[in-house]
Short mmCIF file of C-alpha atoms in Angstrom, two decimals:
data_model
loop_
_atom_site.label_atom_id
_atom_site.label_comp_id
_atom_site.label_asym_id
_atom_site.label_seq_id
_atom_site.Cartn_x
_atom_site.Cartn_y
_atom_site.Cartn_z
CA UNK V 1 194.55 -209.65 55.58
CA UNK V 2 197.81 -211.57 55.91
CA UNK V 3 197.09 -213.40 52.68
CA UNK V 4 196.30 -210.12 50.98
CA UNK V 5 199.61 -208.67 52.16
CA UNK V 6 201.43 -211.80 51.05
CA UNK V 7 199.82 -211.60 47.63
CA UNK V 8 200.65 -207.91 47.41
CA UNK V 9 204.29 -208.55 48.34
CA UNK V 10 204.48 -211.41 45.87
CA UNK V 11 203.02 -209.25 43.08
CA UNK V 12 205.40 -206.41 43.90
CA UNK V 13 208.36 -208.82 43.93
CA UNK V 14 207.35 -210.31 40.59
CA UNK V 15 206.87 -206.84 39.13
CA UNK V 16 210.32 -205.76 40.34
CA UNK V 17 211.87 -208.89 38.86
CA UNK V 18 210.08 -208.30 35.58
CA UNK V 19 211.18 -204.67 35.47
CA UNK V 20 214.79 -205.71 36.07
CA UNK V 21 214.55 -208.36 33.37
CA UNK V 22 213.16 -205.82 30.90
CA UNK V 23 215.83 -203.32 31.85
CA UNK V 24 218.59 -205.90 31.32
CA UNK V 25 217.15 -206.87 27.94
CA UNK V 26 216.93 -203.23 26.90
CA UNK V 27 220.57 -202.60 27.92
CA UNK V 28 221.69 -205.69 25.96
CA UNK V 29 219.80 -204.47 22.86
CA UNK V 30 221.27 -200.97 23.21
CA UNK V 31 224.80 -202.38 23.49
CA UNK V 32 224.28 -204.52 20.39
CA UNK V 33 222.99 -201.49 18.45
CA UNK V 34 225.90 -199.34 19.64
CA UNK V 35 228.38 -202.02 18.61
CA UNK V 36 226.87 -202.40 15.13
CA UNK V 37 226.72 -198.62 14.66
CA UNK V 38 230.36 -198.15 15.73
CA UNK V 39 231.57 -200.85 13.32
CA UNK V 40 229.54 -199.39 10.44
CA UNK V 41 230.75 -195.85 11.14
CA UNK V 42 234.40 -196.97 11.32
CA UNK V 43 234.14 -198.79 8.00
CA UNK V 44 232.41 -195.86 6.30
CA UNK V 45 235.01 -193.46 7.63
CA UNK V 46 237.78 -195.70 6.26
CA UNK V 47 236.10 -195.81 2.86
CA UNK V 48 235.66 -192.04 2.77
CA UNK V 49 239.30 -191.41 3.69
CA UNK V 50 240.52 -193.84 1.06
CA UNK V 51 238.23 -192.36 -1.61
CA UNK V 52 239.49 -188.85 -0.84
CA UNK V 53 243.12 -189.96 -0.92
CA UNK V 54 242.64 -191.91 -4.12
CA UNK V 55 240.90 -188.97 -5.79
CA UNK V 56 243.73 -186.61 -4.86
CA UNK V 57 246.44 -189.00 -6.04
CA UNK V 58 244.71 -189.81 -9.34
CA UNK V 59 244.18 -186.12 -10.15
CA UNK V 60 247.82 -185.37 -9.42
CA UNK V 61 249.03 -188.29 -11.52
CA UNK V 62 246.78 -187.33 -14.43
CA UNK V 63 248.13 -183.77 -14.53
CA UNK V 64 251.75 -184.91 -14.43
CA UNK V 65 251.35 -187.85 -16.82
CA UNK V 66 251.78 -185.85 -20.02
CA UNK V 67 254.85 -183.97 -18.77
CA UNK V 68 256.77 -186.88 -17.34
CA UNK V 69 256.01 -190.43 -18.45
CA UNK V 70 258.87 -191.95 -16.49
CA UNK V 71 258.14 -189.88 -13.41
CA UNK V 72 254.54 -191.03 -13.55
CA UNK V 73 255.57 -194.70 -13.42
CA UNK V 74 257.73 -194.06 -10.39
CA UNK V 75 255.08 -191.94 -8.68
CA UNK V 76 252.50 -194.64 -9.46
CA UNK V 77 254.64 -197.18 -7.66
CA UNK V 78 255.06 -194.80 -4.70
CA UNK V 79 251.36 -194.13 -4.75
CA UNK V 80 250.56 -197.84 -4.53
CA UNK V 81 252.96 -198.29 -1.64
CA UNK V 82 251.50 -195.26 0.16
CA UNK V 83 247.98 -196.50 -0.43
CA UNK V 84 248.95 -199.90 0.94
CA UNK V 85 250.42 -198.23 4.02
CA UNK V 86 247.28 -196.13 4.45
CA UNK V 87 245.11 -199.19 4.05
CA UNK V 88 247.18 -201.07 6.61
CA UNK V 89 247.06 -198.10 8.98
CA UNK V 90 243.32 -197.74 8.48
CA UNK V 91 242.87 -201.47 9.06
CA UNK V 92 244.94 -201.26 12.24
CA UNK V 93 242.87 -198.29 13.46
CA UNK V 94 239.65 -200.13 12.62
CA UNK V 95 240.86 -203.24 14.41
CA UNK V 96 241.83 -201.18 17.47
CA UNK V 97 238.43 -199.46 17.50
CA UNK V 98 236.66 -202.77 17.05
CA UNK V 99 238.66 -204.25 19.91
CA UNK V 100 237.68 -201.30 22.12
CA UNK V 101 234.03 -201.83 21.25
CA UNK V 102 234.31 -205.56 21.97
CA UNK V 103 236.04 -204.86 25.28
CA UNK V 104 233.30 -202.38 26.22
CA UNK V 105 230.62 -204.90 25.31
CA UNK V 106 232.39 -207.54 27.41
CA UNK V 107 232.60 -205.11 30.34
CA UNK V 108 228.90 -204.34 30.01
CA UNK V 109 228.11 -208.06 29.78
CA UNK V 110 230.09 -208.59 33.00
CA UNK V 111 228.18 -205.75 34.67
CA UNK V 112 224.89 -207.23 33.54
CA UNK V 113 225.88 -210.66 34.87
CA UNK V 114 226.95 -209.08 38.15
CA UNK V 115 223.69 -207.15 38.46
CA UNK V 116 221.72 -210.25 37.59
CA UNK V 117 223.55 -212.24 40.26
CA UNK V 118 222.98 -209.46 42.81
CA UNK V 119 219.29 -209.41 41.94
CA UNK V 120 219.05 -213.18 42.30
CA UNK V 121 220.90 -213.04 45.65
CA UNK V 122 218.67 -210.23 46.93
CA UNK V 123 215.54 -212.03 45.77
CA UNK V 124 216.65 -215.26 47.48
CA UNK V 125 217.48 -213.33 50.64
CA UNK V 126 214.12 -211.53 50.56
CA UNK V 127 212.28 -214.84 50.03
CA UNK V 128 214.22 -216.40 52.90
CA UNK V 129 213.37 -213.51 55.23
CA UNK V 130 209.75 -213.57 54.08
CA UNK V 131 209.53 -217.29 54.89
CA UNK V 132 211.17 -216.74 58.27
CA UNK V 133 208.70 -213.97 59.13
CA UNK V 134 205.77 -216.19 58.19
CA UNK V 135 207.14 -219.08 60.27
CA UNK V 136 207.70 -216.76 63.25
CA UNK V 137 204.19 -215.34 63.01
CA UNK V 138 202.72 -218.84 62.71
CA UNK V 139 204.70 -220.02 65.75
CA UNK V 140 203.65 -216.96 67.73
CA UNK V 141 200.00 -217.46 66.76
CA UNK V 142 200.26 -221.12 67.85
CA UNK V 143 201.74 -219.97 71.16
CA UNK V 144 198.87 -217.50 71.66
CA UNK V 145 196.32 -220.21 70.86
CA UNK V 146 197.92 -222.59 73.39
CA UNK V 147 198.49 -219.93 76.06
CA UNK V 148 195.04 -218.39 75.78
CA UNK V 149 192.74 -221.25 74.76
CA UNK V 150 189.68 -219.37 76.08
CA UNK V 151 190.05 -216.64 73.46
CA UNK V 152 188.01 -216.92 70.31
CA UNK V 153 189.94 -217.13 67.02
CA UNK V 154 191.12 -213.70 66.00
CA UNK V 155 190.46 -212.20 69.45
CA UNK V 156 194.21 -211.96 70.23
CA UNK V 157 195.22 -210.63 66.80
CA UNK V 158 196.15 -207.30 68.38
CA UNK V 159 199.16 -209.04 69.98
CA UNK V 160 200.72 -209.78 66.60
CA UNK V 161 202.19 -206.66 65.02
CA UNK V 162 200.81 -205.56 61.69
CA UNK V 163 203.00 -206.45 58.71
CA UNK V 164 204.66 -203.35 57.33
CA UNK V 165 205.37 -202.85 53.66
CA UNK V 166 209.06 -202.94 52.75
CA UNK V 167 210.76 -199.54 52.41
CA UNK V 168 212.04 -200.72 49.02
CA UNK V 169 208.53 -200.88 47.62
CA UNK V 170 207.37 -197.76 49.47
CA UNK V 171 210.28 -195.68 48.19
CA UNK V 172 209.66 -196.69 44.61
CA UNK V 173 213.18 -198.07 44.28
CA UNK V 174 213.36 -199.78 40.89
CA UNK V 175 215.66 -202.79 40.72
#
């Protein structure tokens, strides 16, 4: 029965570790998708804004071209400067948004690393406690065997407490 409980605890521990691993992989994939989507959306938004601005400016210049040839040349120069400013502004906004996304990804990566380390620490601690419990039970069983040599094997098993299942596995807590 002890071996069965040990196997059950081992299987539950491995399942919890596997669930955590899958969860971490899923979060990493979601972050990568979010990052790619944010970059694509920012670029498309920039393109749309520039297209709209260019369309408005070209229409205006076309209407005024026949009335004022000299004014057109000057407005064309102003238009190019304004477009350059808008492009620079749009590039700065895109860079700022990209930097925010990168910072968020880095924060999430740090959280994932922290959670992974916590999981490893908890698993090591659990394994250590599990080993200590097994050693204590074995020592106690040896003591019973030495103290009560007249008892048949298994006759004093009632002295050893039954192994209880961890509240973490009973409660369905998913790490």
